[in-house]
mmCIF file of C-alpha atoms and ligand atoms in Angstrom:
data_model
loop_
_atom_site.group_PDB
_atom_site.id
_atom_site.type_symbol
_atom_site.label_atom_id
_atom_site.label_comp_id
_atom_site.label_asym_id
_atom_site.label_seq_id
_atom_site.Cartn_x
_atom_site.Cartn_y
_atom_site.Cartn_z
ATOM 1 C CA MET U 1 0.000 0.000 0.000
ATOM 2 C CA LYS U 2 2.429 2.574 -1.303
ATOM 3 C CA SER U 3 0.126 5.558 -0.987
ATOM 4 C CA ARG U 4 -1.161 4.770 2.515
ATOM 5 C CA LYS U 5 -0.801 7.715 4.888
ATOM 6 C CA LEU U 6 -1.677 7.976 8.546
ATOM 7 C CA LEU U 7 -4.230 10.739 9.149
ATOM 8 C CA MET U 8 -3.292 12.422 12.432
ATOM 9 C CA ILE U 9 -5.106 15.742 12.108
ATOM 10 C CA PRO U 10 -7.710 16.782 14.690
ATOM 11 C CA GLY U 11 -10.550 15.450 12.585
ATOM 12 C CA PRO U 12 -11.427 13.738 10.395
ATOM 13 C CA ILE U 13 -9.439 10.941 11.988
ATOM 14 C CA GLU U 14 -8.602 7.320 11.143
ATOM 15 C CA PHE U 15 -11.840 5.322 11.352
ATOM 16 C CA GLU U 16 -12.292 1.700 12.442
ATOM 17 C CA SER U 17 -12.698 -0.649 9.463
ATOM 18 C CA GLU U 18 -15.962 -2.005 10.919
ATOM 19 C CA VAL U 19 -17.321 1.535 10.833
ATOM 20 C CA MET U 20 -16.130 2.089 7.274
ATOM 21 C CA GLN U 21 -17.797 -1.127 6.160
ATOM 22 C CA CYS U 22 -21.139 0.379 7.232
ATOM 23 C CA MET U 23 -20.580 3.185 4.751
ATOM 24 C CA ALA U 24 -20.461 0.601 1.957
ATOM 25 C CA VAL U 25 -23.633 -1.387 2.686
ATOM 26 C CA PRO U 26 -26.438 -0.927 0.148
ATOM 27 C CA THR U 27 -28.391 2.091 1.384
ATOM 28 C CA PRO U 28 -31.691 0.995 2.885
ATOM 29 C CA SER U 29 -34.853 3.110 2.897
ATOM 30 C CA HIS U 30 -34.897 5.547 5.790
ATOM 31 C CA VAL U 31 -38.272 4.101 6.782
ATOM 32 C CA SER U 32 -37.317 0.416 6.577
ATOM 33 C CA PRO U 33 -37.758 -1.541 9.840
ATOM 34 C CA ASP U 34 -34.041 -2.326 10.145
ATOM 35 C CA PHE U 35 -33.061 1.301 9.745
ATOM 36 C CA ILE U 36 -35.719 2.463 12.194
ATOM 37 C CA ASP U 37 -34.169 0.088 14.755
ATOM 38 C CA CYS U 38 -30.714 1.406 13.938
ATOM 39 C CA PHE U 39 -31.814 5.048 14.362
ATOM 40 C CA ALA U 40 -33.594 4.252 17.653
ATOM 41 C CA ASN U 41 -30.574 2.398 18.917
ATOM 42 C CA SER U 42 -28.172 5.178 17.943
ATOM 43 C CA LEU U 43 -30.252 7.749 19.871
ATOM 44 C CA LYS U 44 -30.221 5.462 22.903
ATOM 45 C CA LEU U 45 -26.480 4.750 22.671
ATOM 46 C CA MET U 46 -25.713 8.453 22.357
ATOM 47 C CA LYS U 47 -27.325 9.083 25.737
ATOM 48 C CA GLU U 48 -25.086 6.363 27.208
ATOM 49 C CA VAL U 49 -21.918 7.812 25.696
ATOM 50 C CA TRP U 50 -22.916 11.346 26.744
ATOM 51 C CA GLN U 51 -23.861 9.941 30.189
ATOM 52 C CA CYS U 52 -27.175 11.758 30.058
ATOM 53 C CA PRO U 53 -29.947 9.196 30.549
ATOM 54 C CA SER U 54 -32.764 11.750 30.753
ATOM 55 C CA GLY U 55 -31.591 13.865 27.808
ATOM 56 C CA GLN U 56 -33.037 14.325 24.348
ATOM 57 C CA ALA U 57 -30.679 13.184 21.603
ATOM 58 C CA PHE U 58 -30.656 14.682 18.104
ATOM 59 C CA ILE U 59 -28.970 13.179 15.044
ATOM 60 C CA ILE U 60 -29.070 15.565 12.098
ATOM 61 C CA ALA U 61 -27.266 15.664 8.749
ATOM 62 C CA GLY U 62 -24.717 18.449 9.038
ATOM 63 C CA THR U 63 -21.452 19.302 10.758
ATOM 64 C CA GLY U 64 -20.399 20.459 14.201
ATOM 65 C CA THR U 65 -21.121 24.047 13.220
ATOM 66 C CA LEU U 66 -24.737 23.082 12.557
ATOM 67 C CA ALA U 67 -24.961 21.576 16.037
ATOM 68 C CA MET U 68 -23.656 24.881 17.468
ATOM 69 C CA ASP U 69 -26.045 26.853 15.257
ATOM 70 C CA MET U 70 -28.994 24.697 16.213
ATOM 71 C CA ALA U 71 -28.501 25.103 19.963
ATOM 72 C CA ALA U 72 -28.237 28.883 19.522
ATOM 73 C CA ALA U 73 -31.182 29.173 17.122
ATOM 74 C CA ASN U 74 -33.501 27.198 19.377
ATOM 75 C CA LEU U 75 -32.529 28.807 22.672
ATOM 76 C CA ILE U 76 -31.888 32.466 21.846
ATOM 77 C CA GLU U 77 -34.589 35.048 21.368
ATOM 78 C CA THR U 78 -33.737 38.622 20.415
ATOM 79 C CA GLY U 79 -32.193 40.463 23.333
ATOM 80 C CA ASP U 80 -31.296 37.395 25.408
ATOM 81 C CA LYS U 81 -28.033 37.712 27.267
ATOM 82 C CA ALA U 82 -25.346 35.116 26.530
ATOM 83 C CA LEU U 83 -21.857 34.630 27.910
ATOM 84 C CA VAL U 84 -19.152 33.048 25.761
ATOM 85 C CA ILE U 85 -16.106 31.624 27.485
ATOM 86 C CA SER U 86 -13.548 31.535 24.714
ATOM 87 C CA THR U 87 -10.344 29.544 24.614
ATOM 88 C CA GLY U 88 -9.739 30.064 20.905
ATOM 89 C CA TYR U 89 -11.159 30.104 17.401
ATOM 90 C CA PHE U 90 -14.276 28.052 18.110
ATOM 91 C CA GLY U 91 -15.264 30.095 21.150
ATOM 92 C CA LEU U 92 -15.263 33.208 18.993
ATOM 93 C CA ARG U 93 -17.235 31.365 16.326
ATOM 94 C CA TYR U 94 -19.900 30.679 18.936
ATOM 95 C CA ALA U 95 -20.114 34.387 19.752
ATOM 96 C CA GLU U 96 -20.776 35.129 16.069
ATOM 97 C CA ILE U 97 -23.487 32.491 15.868
ATOM 98 C CA LEU U 98 -25.263 33.776 18.997
ATOM 99 C CA LYS U 99 -25.198 37.353 17.685
ATOM 100 C CA ARG U 100 -26.888 36.201 14.455
ATOM 101 C CA TYR U 101 -29.914 35.194 16.509
ATOM 102 C CA GLY U 102 -30.068 38.521 18.309
ATOM 103 C CA ALA U 103 -28.269 37.642 21.539
ATOM 104 C CA GLN U 104 -26.436 40.295 23.548
ATOM 105 C CA VAL U 105 -23.111 38.553 23.865
ATOM 106 C CA ASP U 106 -20.341 39.096 26.394
ATOM 107 C CA ILE U 107 -17.071 37.289 25.782
ATOM 108 C CA LEU U 108 -14.584 36.215 28.419
ATOM 109 C CA GLU U 109 -11.481 35.473 26.396
ATOM 110 C CA ALA U 110 -8.585 33.460 27.784
ATOM 111 C CA GLU U 111 -4.978 34.364 27.063
ATOM 112 C CA VAL U 112 -3.755 32.114 24.248
ATOM 113 C CA GLY U 113 -2.989 28.638 25.557
ATOM 114 C CA ASN U 114 -4.811 29.066 28.827
ATOM 115 C CA ILE U 115 -8.317 28.888 30.279
ATOM 116 C CA VAL U 116 -10.409 31.671 31.770
ATOM 117 C CA PRO U 117 -9.999 31.336 35.556
ATOM 118 C CA LEU U 118 -13.121 29.959 37.259
ATOM 119 C CA GLU U 119 -13.224 32.945 39.620
ATOM 120 C CA LEU U 120 -13.545 35.321 36.654
ATOM 121 C CA ILE U 121 -16.403 33.284 35.212
ATOM 122 C CA GLU U 122 -18.157 33.278 38.569
ATOM 123 C CA GLN U 123 -17.636 37.025 38.960
ATOM 124 C CA GLN U 124 -19.204 37.598 35.539
ATOM 125 C CA LEU U 125 -22.170 35.347 36.307
ATOM 126 C CA LYS U 126 -22.741 37.257 39.563
ATOM 127 C CA SER U 127 -22.634 40.601 37.803
ATOM 128 C CA LYS U 128 -25.344 39.929 35.210
ATOM 129 C CA SER U 129 -28.221 37.556 34.666
ATOM 130 C CA TYR U 130 -27.486 35.437 31.580
ATOM 131 C CA LYS U 131 -29.835 33.065 29.802
ATOM 132 C CA LEU U 132 -27.019 30.836 28.642
ATOM 133 C CA LEU U 133 -23.303 30.386 28.519
ATOM 134 C CA THR U 134 -21.205 28.523 25.989
ATOM 135 C CA PHE U 135 -17.739 27.050 26.352
ATOM 136 C CA THR U 136 -15.502 24.871 24.246
ATOM 137 C CA HIS U 137 -14.432 21.706 26.028
ATOM 138 C CA VAL U 138 -11.337 21.345 23.848
ATOM 139 C CA ASP U 139 -10.639 24.251 21.541
ATOM 140 C CA THR U 140 -9.102 22.638 18.483
ATOM 141 C CA SER U 141 -7.208 25.826 17.633
ATOM 142 C CA THR U 142 -5.239 25.896 20.897
ATOM 143 C CA ALA U 143 -5.440 22.331 22.325
ATOM 144 C CA VAL U 144 -6.734 23.856 25.559
ATOM 145 C CA LEU U 145 -9.042 21.794 27.778
ATOM 146 C CA ASN U 146 -11.669 23.475 29.941
ATOM 147 C CA ASP U 147 -12.829 22.010 33.243
ATOM 148 C CA ALA U 148 -16.318 21.038 32.103
ATOM 149 C CA LYS U 149 -17.417 19.717 35.473
ATOM 150 C CA ARG U 150 -16.669 22.945 37.286
ATOM 151 C CA ILE U 151 -18.195 25.176 34.595
ATOM 152 C CA GLY U 152 -21.313 22.968 34.540
ATOM 153 C CA THR U 153 -21.582 23.300 38.316
ATOM 154 C CA LEU U 154 -21.242 27.098 38.102
ATOM 155 C CA GLY U 155 -23.977 27.195 35.463
ATOM 156 C CA LYS U 156 -26.320 25.355 37.812
ATOM 157 C CA LYS U 157 -25.418 27.638 40.731
ATOM 158 C CA TYR U 158 -26.318 30.758 38.728
ATOM 159 C CA ASN U 159 -29.269 29.193 36.891
ATOM 160 C CA VAL U 160 -27.734 29.658 33.449
ATOM 161 C CA LEU U 161 -28.169 27.154 30.610
ATOM 162 C CA THR U 162 -24.764 25.707 29.761
ATOM 163 C CA ILE U 163 -23.777 24.673 26.250
ATOM 164 C CA LEU U 164 -20.629 22.656 25.824
ATOM 165 C CA ASP U 165 -19.027 22.554 22.372
ATOM 166 C CA GLY U 166 -17.663 19.036 22.577
ATOM 167 C CA VAL U 167 -16.736 18.678 18.905
ATOM 168 C CA CYS U 168 -13.141 17.867 19.833
ATOM 169 C CA SER U 169 -13.913 16.054 23.088
ATOM 170 C CA VAL U 170 -17.042 13.869 23.150
ATOM 171 C CA ALA U 171 -15.954 10.216 23.439
ATOM 172 C CA GLY U 172 -12.351 11.343 24.002
ATOM 173 C CA GLU U 173 -12.404 13.489 27.157
ATOM 174 C CA GLU U 174 -14.523 12.535 30.147
ATOM 175 C CA ILE U 175 -18.004 14.086 30.155
ATOM 176 C CA LYS U 176 -20.793 13.181 32.547
ATOM 177 C CA GLN U 177 -23.413 15.485 31.116
ATOM 178 C CA GLU U 178 -26.183 14.776 33.610
ATOM 179 C CA ASP U 179 -24.051 14.566 36.768
ATOM 180 C CA TRP U 180 -22.173 17.703 35.820
ATOM 181 C CA GLY U 181 -25.378 19.610 35.039
ATOM 182 C CA ILE U 182 -24.486 20.552 31.465
ATOM 183 C CA ASP U 183 -27.560 21.398 29.413
ATOM 184 C CA VAL U 184 -26.354 20.827 25.855
ATOM 185 C CA VAL U 185 -23.396 18.719 24.808
ATOM 186 C CA LEU U 186 -22.843 18.870 21.070
ATOM 187 C CA THR U 187 -20.399 17.328 18.642
ATOM 188 C CA ALA U 188 -19.754 16.211 15.083
ATOM 189 C CA SER U 189 -19.177 12.707 13.799
ATOM 190 C CA GLN U 190 -15.649 13.041 12.431
ATOM 191 C CA LYS U 191 -13.651 13.313 15.644
ATOM 192 C CA ALA U 192 -13.544 11.039 18.702
ATOM 193 C CA ILE U 193 -17.009 9.680 17.837
ATOM 194 C CA GLY U 194 -15.213 7.965 14.972
ATOM 195 C CA VAL U 195 -17.572 8.309 11.978
ATOM 196 C CA PRO U 196 -16.863 10.133 8.686
ATOM 197 C CA PRO U 197 -17.918 13.807 8.522
ATOM 198 C CA GLY U 198 -21.597 14.617 8.033
ATOM 199 C CA LEU U 199 -23.433 14.292 11.342
ATOM 200 C CA ALA U 200 -24.367 17.028 13.806
ATOM 201 C CA LEU U 201 -24.991 15.336 17.153
ATOM 202 C CA LEU U 202 -26.300 16.757 20.382
ATOM 203 C CA VAL U 203 -27.970 15.793 23.615
ATOM 204 C CA ALA U 204 -30.166 18.390 25.343
ATOM 205 C CA SER U 205 -31.273 18.294 28.982
ATOM 206 C CA GLN U 206 -34.958 18.402 29.932
ATOM 207 C CA ASN U 207 -34.233 21.876 31.244
ATOM 208 C CA VAL U 208 -33.246 22.992 27.783
ATOM 209 C CA MET U 209 -36.251 21.373 26.139
ATOM 210 C CA GLN U 210 -38.487 23.290 28.562
ATOM 211 C CA ALA U 211 -36.692 26.535 27.766
ATOM 212 C CA PHE U 212 -37.275 25.773 24.082
ATOM 213 C CA GLU U 213 -40.986 25.167 24.670
ATOM 214 C CA GLN U 214 -41.305 28.447 26.537
ATOM 215 C CA ARG U 215 -40.111 30.529 23.577
ATOM 216 C CA THR U 216 -42.440 33.317 22.579
ATOM 217 C CA SER U 217 -41.042 33.847 19.069
ATOM 218 C CA PRO U 218 -40.568 31.298 16.266
ATOM 219 C CA VAL U 219 -37.100 29.868 15.608
ATOM 220 C CA SER U 220 -35.670 31.850 12.723
ATOM 221 C CA ASN U 221 -33.685 28.946 11.271
ATOM 222 C CA TYR U 222 -35.968 26.627 9.304
ATOM 223 C CA TYR U 223 -33.667 23.598 8.902
ATOM 224 C CA GLY U 224 -32.452 23.719 12.489
ATOM 225 C CA ASP U 225 -35.792 24.296 14.199
ATOM 226 C CA TRP U 226 -36.318 21.670 16.905
ATOM 227 C CA ALA U 227 -40.061 21.984 16.299
ATOM 228 C CA ASN U 228 -39.309 20.216 12.992
ATOM 229 C CA TRP U 229 -36.851 17.676 14.368
ATOM 230 C CA LEU U 230 -38.171 16.776 17.814
ATOM 231 C CA PRO U 231 -41.175 14.802 16.459
ATOM 232 C CA ILE U 232 -38.796 12.910 14.165
ATOM 233 C CA MET U 233 -36.432 11.947 16.997
ATOM 234 C CA LYS U 234 -39.398 10.953 19.170
ATOM 235 C CA ALA U 235 -40.888 8.853 16.357
ATOM 236 C CA TYR U 236 -37.652 6.950 15.752
ATOM 237 C CA GLU U 237 -37.221 6.471 19.519
ATOM 238 C CA ASN U 238 -40.657 4.864 19.484
ATOM 239 C CA ARG U 239 -39.630 2.755 16.490
ATOM 240 C CA GLN U 240 -41.918 4.515 14.067
ATOM 241 C CA ALA U 241 -41.087 5.951 10.693
ATOM 242 C CA SER U 242 -41.173 9.680 10.258
ATOM 243 C CA TYR U 243 -39.855 12.289 7.871
ATOM 244 C CA PHE U 244 -38.701 15.881 7.894
ATOM 245 C CA GLY U 245 -35.384 15.754 5.961
ATOM 246 C CA THR U 246 -33.893 12.536 4.615
ATOM 247 C CA PRO U 247 -31.491 11.142 7.227
ATOM 248 C CA PRO U 248 -27.949 10.295 6.051
ATOM 249 C CA VAL U 249 -28.696 6.588 6.267
ATOM 250 C CA ASN U 250 -25.227 5.071 5.885
ATOM 251 C CA LEU U 251 -23.676 7.581 8.282
ATOM 252 C CA ILE U 252 -26.237 6.637 10.918
ATOM 253 C CA ILE U 253 -25.567 2.925 10.388
ATOM 254 C CA ALA U 254 -21.883 3.757 10.878
ATOM 255 C CA LEU U 255 -22.730 5.817 13.973
ATOM 256 C CA GLU U 256 -24.547 2.920 15.597
ATOM 257 C CA LYS U 257 -21.527 0.691 15.001
ATOM 258 C CA SER U 258 -19.058 3.248 16.329
ATOM 259 C CA LEU U 259 -21.116 3.948 19.465
ATOM 260 C CA GLN U 260 -21.272 0.195 20.093
ATOM 261 C CA LEU U 261 -17.481 -0.047 19.769
ATOM 262 C CA ILE U 262 -17.023 2.920 22.125
ATOM 263 C CA LEU U 263 -19.225 1.314 24.773
ATOM 264 C CA GLU U 264 -17.606 -2.099 24.272
ATOM 265 C CA GLU U 265 -14.248 -0.488 25.016
ATOM 266 C CA GLY U 266 -15.815 1.091 28.114
ATOM 267 C CA LEU U 267 -16.000 4.840 28.690
ATOM 268 C CA ASP U 268 -13.523 4.904 31.570
ATOM 269 C CA HIS U 269 -11.000 2.861 29.642
ATOM 270 C CA ARG U 270 -11.460 5.069 26.620
ATOM 271 C CA PHE U 271 -10.945 8.290 28.564
ATOM 272 C CA ASP U 272 -7.854 6.810 30.248
ATOM 273 C CA ARG U 273 -6.482 5.747 26.869
ATOM 274 C CA HIS U 274 -6.885 9.297 25.583
ATOM 275 C CA LYS U 275 -5.217 10.657 28.722
ATOM 276 C CA SER U 276 -2.260 8.343 28.166
ATOM 277 C CA ALA U 277 -2.031 9.313 24.498
ATOM 278 C CA GLY U 278 -2.124 13.015 25.368
ATOM 279 C CA LYS U 279 0.446 12.660 28.089
ATOM 280 C CA ALA U 280 2.755 10.553 25.921
ATOM 281 C CA MET U 281 2.522 12.982 22.993
ATOM 282 C CA ARG U 282 3.242 16.015 25.155
ATOM 283 C CA ALA U 283 6.222 14.254 26.749
ATOM 284 C CA ALA U 284 7.547 13.330 23.290
ATOM 285 C CA ILE U 285 7.216 16.885 21.975
ATOM 286 C CA LYS U 286 8.971 18.302 25.024
ATOM 287 C CA ALA U 287 11.756 15.713 24.799
ATOM 288 C CA LEU U 288 12.470 17.057 21.311
ATOM 289 C CA GLY U 289 12.928 20.509 22.830
ATOM 290 C CA LEU U 290 9.659 21.941 21.479
ATOM 291 C CA ASP U 291 7.117 23.923 23.510
ATOM 292 C CA LEU U 292 3.353 23.513 23.440
ATOM 293 C CA LEU U 293 0.746 26.211 22.919
ATOM 294 C CA SER U 294 -1.236 24.980 25.947
ATOM 295 C CA LYS U 295 0.338 26.470 29.064
ATOM 296 C CA ASN U 296 0.423 23.496 31.436
ATOM 297 C CA GLU U 297 -0.688 19.886 31.911
ATOM 298 C CA TYR U 298 -3.929 20.842 33.680
ATOM 299 C CA VAL U 299 -5.225 22.828 30.676
ATOM 300 C CA SER U 300 -3.857 20.494 27.985
ATOM 301 C CA ALA U 301 -6.283 18.486 25.866
ATOM 302 C CA ASN U 302 -5.834 14.768 25.453
ATOM 303 C CA THR U 303 -7.429 14.621 22.002
ATOM 304 C CA LEU U 304 -4.868 16.805 20.232
ATOM 305 C CA SER U 305 -1.591 18.626 20.823
ATOM 306 C CA ALA U 306 -0.383 21.946 19.436
ATOM 307 C CA PRO U 307 3.448 22.149 19.385
ATOM 308 C CA LEU U 308 5.224 25.422 18.624
ATOM 309 C CA TYR U 309 7.812 25.312 15.854
ATOM 310 C CA PRO U 310 11.406 25.764 16.942
ATOM 311 C CA SER U 311 12.757 29.059 15.597
ATOM 312 C CA GLN U 312 15.418 27.409 13.418
ATOM 313 C CA ILE U 313 12.972 25.503 11.251
ATOM 314 C CA ASP U 314 11.677 26.120 7.744
ATOM 315 C CA THR U 315 7.993 25.919 8.708
ATOM 316 C CA ASN U 316 6.672 25.818 5.130
ATOM 317 C CA ALA U 317 8.649 22.715 4.342
ATOM 318 C CA PHE U 318 8.008 20.962 7.658
ATOM 319 C CA LEU U 319 4.444 19.672 7.147
ATOM 320 C CA LYS U 320 5.286 18.600 3.593
ATOM 321 C CA SER U 321 8.207 16.700 4.955
ATOM 322 C CA VAL U 322 6.051 14.966 7.608
ATOM 323 C CA ASN U 323 3.673 14.028 4.802
ATOM 324 C CA GLN U 324 6.545 12.502 2.815
ATOM 325 C CA GLU U 325 7.259 10.424 5.913
ATOM 326 C CA GLY U 326 3.708 9.050 5.607
ATOM 327 C CA VAL U 327 1.866 11.070 8.257
ATOM 328 C CA ILE U 328 -0.602 13.904 7.762
ATOM 329 C CA LEU U 329 -0.641 16.684 10.366
ATOM 330 C CA ALA U 330 -2.460 20.013 10.476
ATOM 331 C CA GLY U 331 -1.125 23.566 10.489
ATOM 332 C CA GLY U 332 -2.004 26.252 13.024
ATOM 333 C CA LEU U 333 -5.551 27.622 13.118
ATOM 334 C CA LEU U 334 -5.444 30.744 15.286
ATOM 335 C CA PRO U 335 -5.162 33.536 12.686
ATOM 336 C CA GLN U 336 -2.598 35.556 14.665
ATOM 337 C CA LEU U 337 -0.314 32.556 15.315
ATOM 338 C CA LYS U 338 -1.034 30.351 12.304
ATOM 339 C CA LYS U 339 2.606 30.146 11.235
ATOM 340 C CA ASN U 340 3.969 29.523 14.728
ATOM 341 C CA TYR U 341 2.571 26.070 15.486
ATOM 342 C CA PHE U 342 1.136 22.858 14.108
ATOM 343 C CA ARG U 343 -1.471 20.398 15.371
ATOM 344 C CA ILE U 344 -1.491 16.650 15.954
ATOM 345 C CA GLY U 345 -4.791 14.837 16.474
ATOM 346 C CA HIS U 346 -4.686 11.767 18.747
ATOM 347 C CA MET U 347 -8.220 10.666 19.335
ATOM 348 C CA GLY U 348 -10.659 7.888 18.555
ATOM 349 C CA SER U 349 -9.006 4.649 17.512
ATOM 350 C CA VAL U 350 -5.484 6.028 18.052
ATOM 351 C CA ASN U 351 -2.963 3.467 19.353
ATOM 352 C CA LYS U 352 0.680 3.263 20.359
ATOM 353 C CA ASN U 353 1.869 2.435 16.851
ATOM 354 C CA ASP U 354 0.111 5.514 15.452
ATOM 355 C CA LEU U 355 1.844 7.686 18.044
ATOM 356 C CA LEU U 356 5.232 6.104 17.352
ATOM 357 C CA ALA U 357 4.841 6.575 13.602
ATOM 358 C CA THR U 358 3.755 10.171 14.106
ATOM 359 C CA VAL U 359 6.549 11.142 16.457
ATOM 360 C CA GLY U 360 9.048 9.304 14.216
ATOM 361 C CA ALA U 361 7.842 11.321 11.217
ATOM 362 C CA ILE U 362 8.075 14.565 13.206
ATOM 363 C CA GLU U 363 11.616 13.735 14.318
ATOM 364 C CA SER U 364 12.742 13.066 10.751
ATOM 365 C CA ALA U 365 11.007 16.144 9.372
ATOM 366 C CA LEU U 366 12.589 18.353 12.038
ATOM 367 C CA LYS U 367 16.002 16.982 11.187
ATOM 368 C CA ASN U 368 15.452 17.367 7.424
ATOM 369 C CA ASN U 369 14.429 20.977 7.867
ATOM 370 C CA GLY U 370 17.268 22.398 9.826
ATOM 371 C CA TYR U 371 16.524 21.542 13.458
ATOM 372 C CA SER U 372 19.259 19.602 15.091
ATOM 373 C CA HIS U 373 18.313 17.053 17.739
ATOM 374 C CA GLU U 374 19.103 13.519 18.753
ATOM 375 C CA LEU U 375 16.858 11.063 16.878
ATOM 376 C CA GLY U 376 14.766 8.782 19.091
ATOM 377 C CA LEU U 377 14.232 11.055 22.092
ATOM 378 C CA GLY U 378 10.568 11.590 21.228
ATOM 379 C CA THR U 379 9.685 8.011 20.328
ATOM 380 C CA ALA U 380 11.323 6.857 23.575
ATOM 381 C CA GLN U 381 8.772 8.943 25.488
ATOM 382 C CA ILE U 382 5.890 7.268 23.653
ATOM 383 C CA LEU U 383 7.277 3.852 24.547
ATOM 384 C CA LYS U 384 7.713 4.956 28.142
ATOM 385 C CA HIS U 385 4.337 6.599 28.628
ATOM 386 C CA PHE U 386 1.866 4.712 26.458
HETATM 387 N N1 LIG K 401 -16.000 23.234 17.512
HETATM 388 C C1 LIG K 401 -14.798 22.657 17.621
HETATM 389 C C2 LIG K 401 -14.150 22.602 18.956
HETATM 390 C C3 LIG K 401 -14.187 22.106 16.487
HETATM 391 O O1 LIG K 401 -13.011 21.524 16.610
HETATM 392 C C4 LIG K 401 -14.834 22.165 15.242
HETATM 393 C C5 LIG K 401 -14.213 21.567 14.006
HETATM 394 N N2 LIG K 401 -12.863 21.548 13.949
HETATM 395 C C6 LIG K 401 -16.087 22.768 15.195
HETATM 396 C C7 LIG K 401 -16.642 23.293 16.345
HETATM 397 C C8 LIG K 401 -16.846 22.869 13.915
HETATM 398 O O2 LIG K 401 -17.143 21.597 13.447
HETATM 399 P P1 LIG K 401 -17.374 21.312 11.905
HETATM 400 O O3 LIG K 401 -16.084 21.574 11.211
HETATM 401 O O4 LIG K 401 -17.775 19.874 11.869
HETATM 402 O O5 LIG K 401 -18.451 22.234 11.460
#
């Protein structure tokens, strides 16, 4: 397989072959009994993976941005106050989305590579009465991890609906949606959920569904309106056919398979595996003498890492060189620092061999592009830690 490359970007990721096989089955009707069972089962399994037994799951054709858009469209009415806790590019995207629906948005922005201190969030919540707050569990532009449990708890204390953008965390970082009191946990299929791009996934608390029912104005987004989708989700849950927009049948068959594999692995085991991968990758990067964008271990994501380039290196040639070594990595995403760092995804099915191959490719590419270091220091850390 001469052209085989290892895809180590922060989504889409490498998918399990059993999941990919689902993409190739002859597409059944979306109202066939087998598919109705599959849809019902996927909704049920989502609530297990999200650890939100009383929540309402939604599976909609779209991407993570649609899931963000949908939560905003259905919960915001003109003039509502919203607080965005931003740890990077996707936090700021959420602010833009909320403004589109007429929210008055305040943003608490972290310094690059860090989180917003909890005390500051609490101070802000005390100072004003917000309808909702959003935060990014792992911001894929900075590899910063927020403390979802503590932010969820604060939301409850101040009676604010909490929306967690879990696009780069669900099924990779620990989330106990119901225990932690988080009202919406949303994601996309192509990251730690382990299904090709094309699904917007979210679980909403009963609290949120009540807030939606109490709206006094119609939802201004037709495709995303829960009034259109809720009856469909309920019908499939009750194993009945229903239609609003044609579901992406093969993606949902693949989703059911991937959720089954996630639960077979066991959530605790899976979260620990991601922690080990994150720790091993960070240790490897540091052993090569490179710094990370995330400021310390406590705020570092386990689903991706964002190393800073050493100053001596030809950054344009570096990613090309990694690619020639058979591994695909991503460039920087924060507009102001784009050229200063790169990103390595390590989520989903990632294993020790993937990490070794990736760090090996990075070591060679660094060497080939003018950075002098002793070969093997990074891979040794993977062997030691993972
Ligand atoms: N939020 C986060 C944290 C993300 O990483 C991404 C995608 N990289 C998105 C939202 C948007 O998801 P999508 O690209 O599927 O629209």
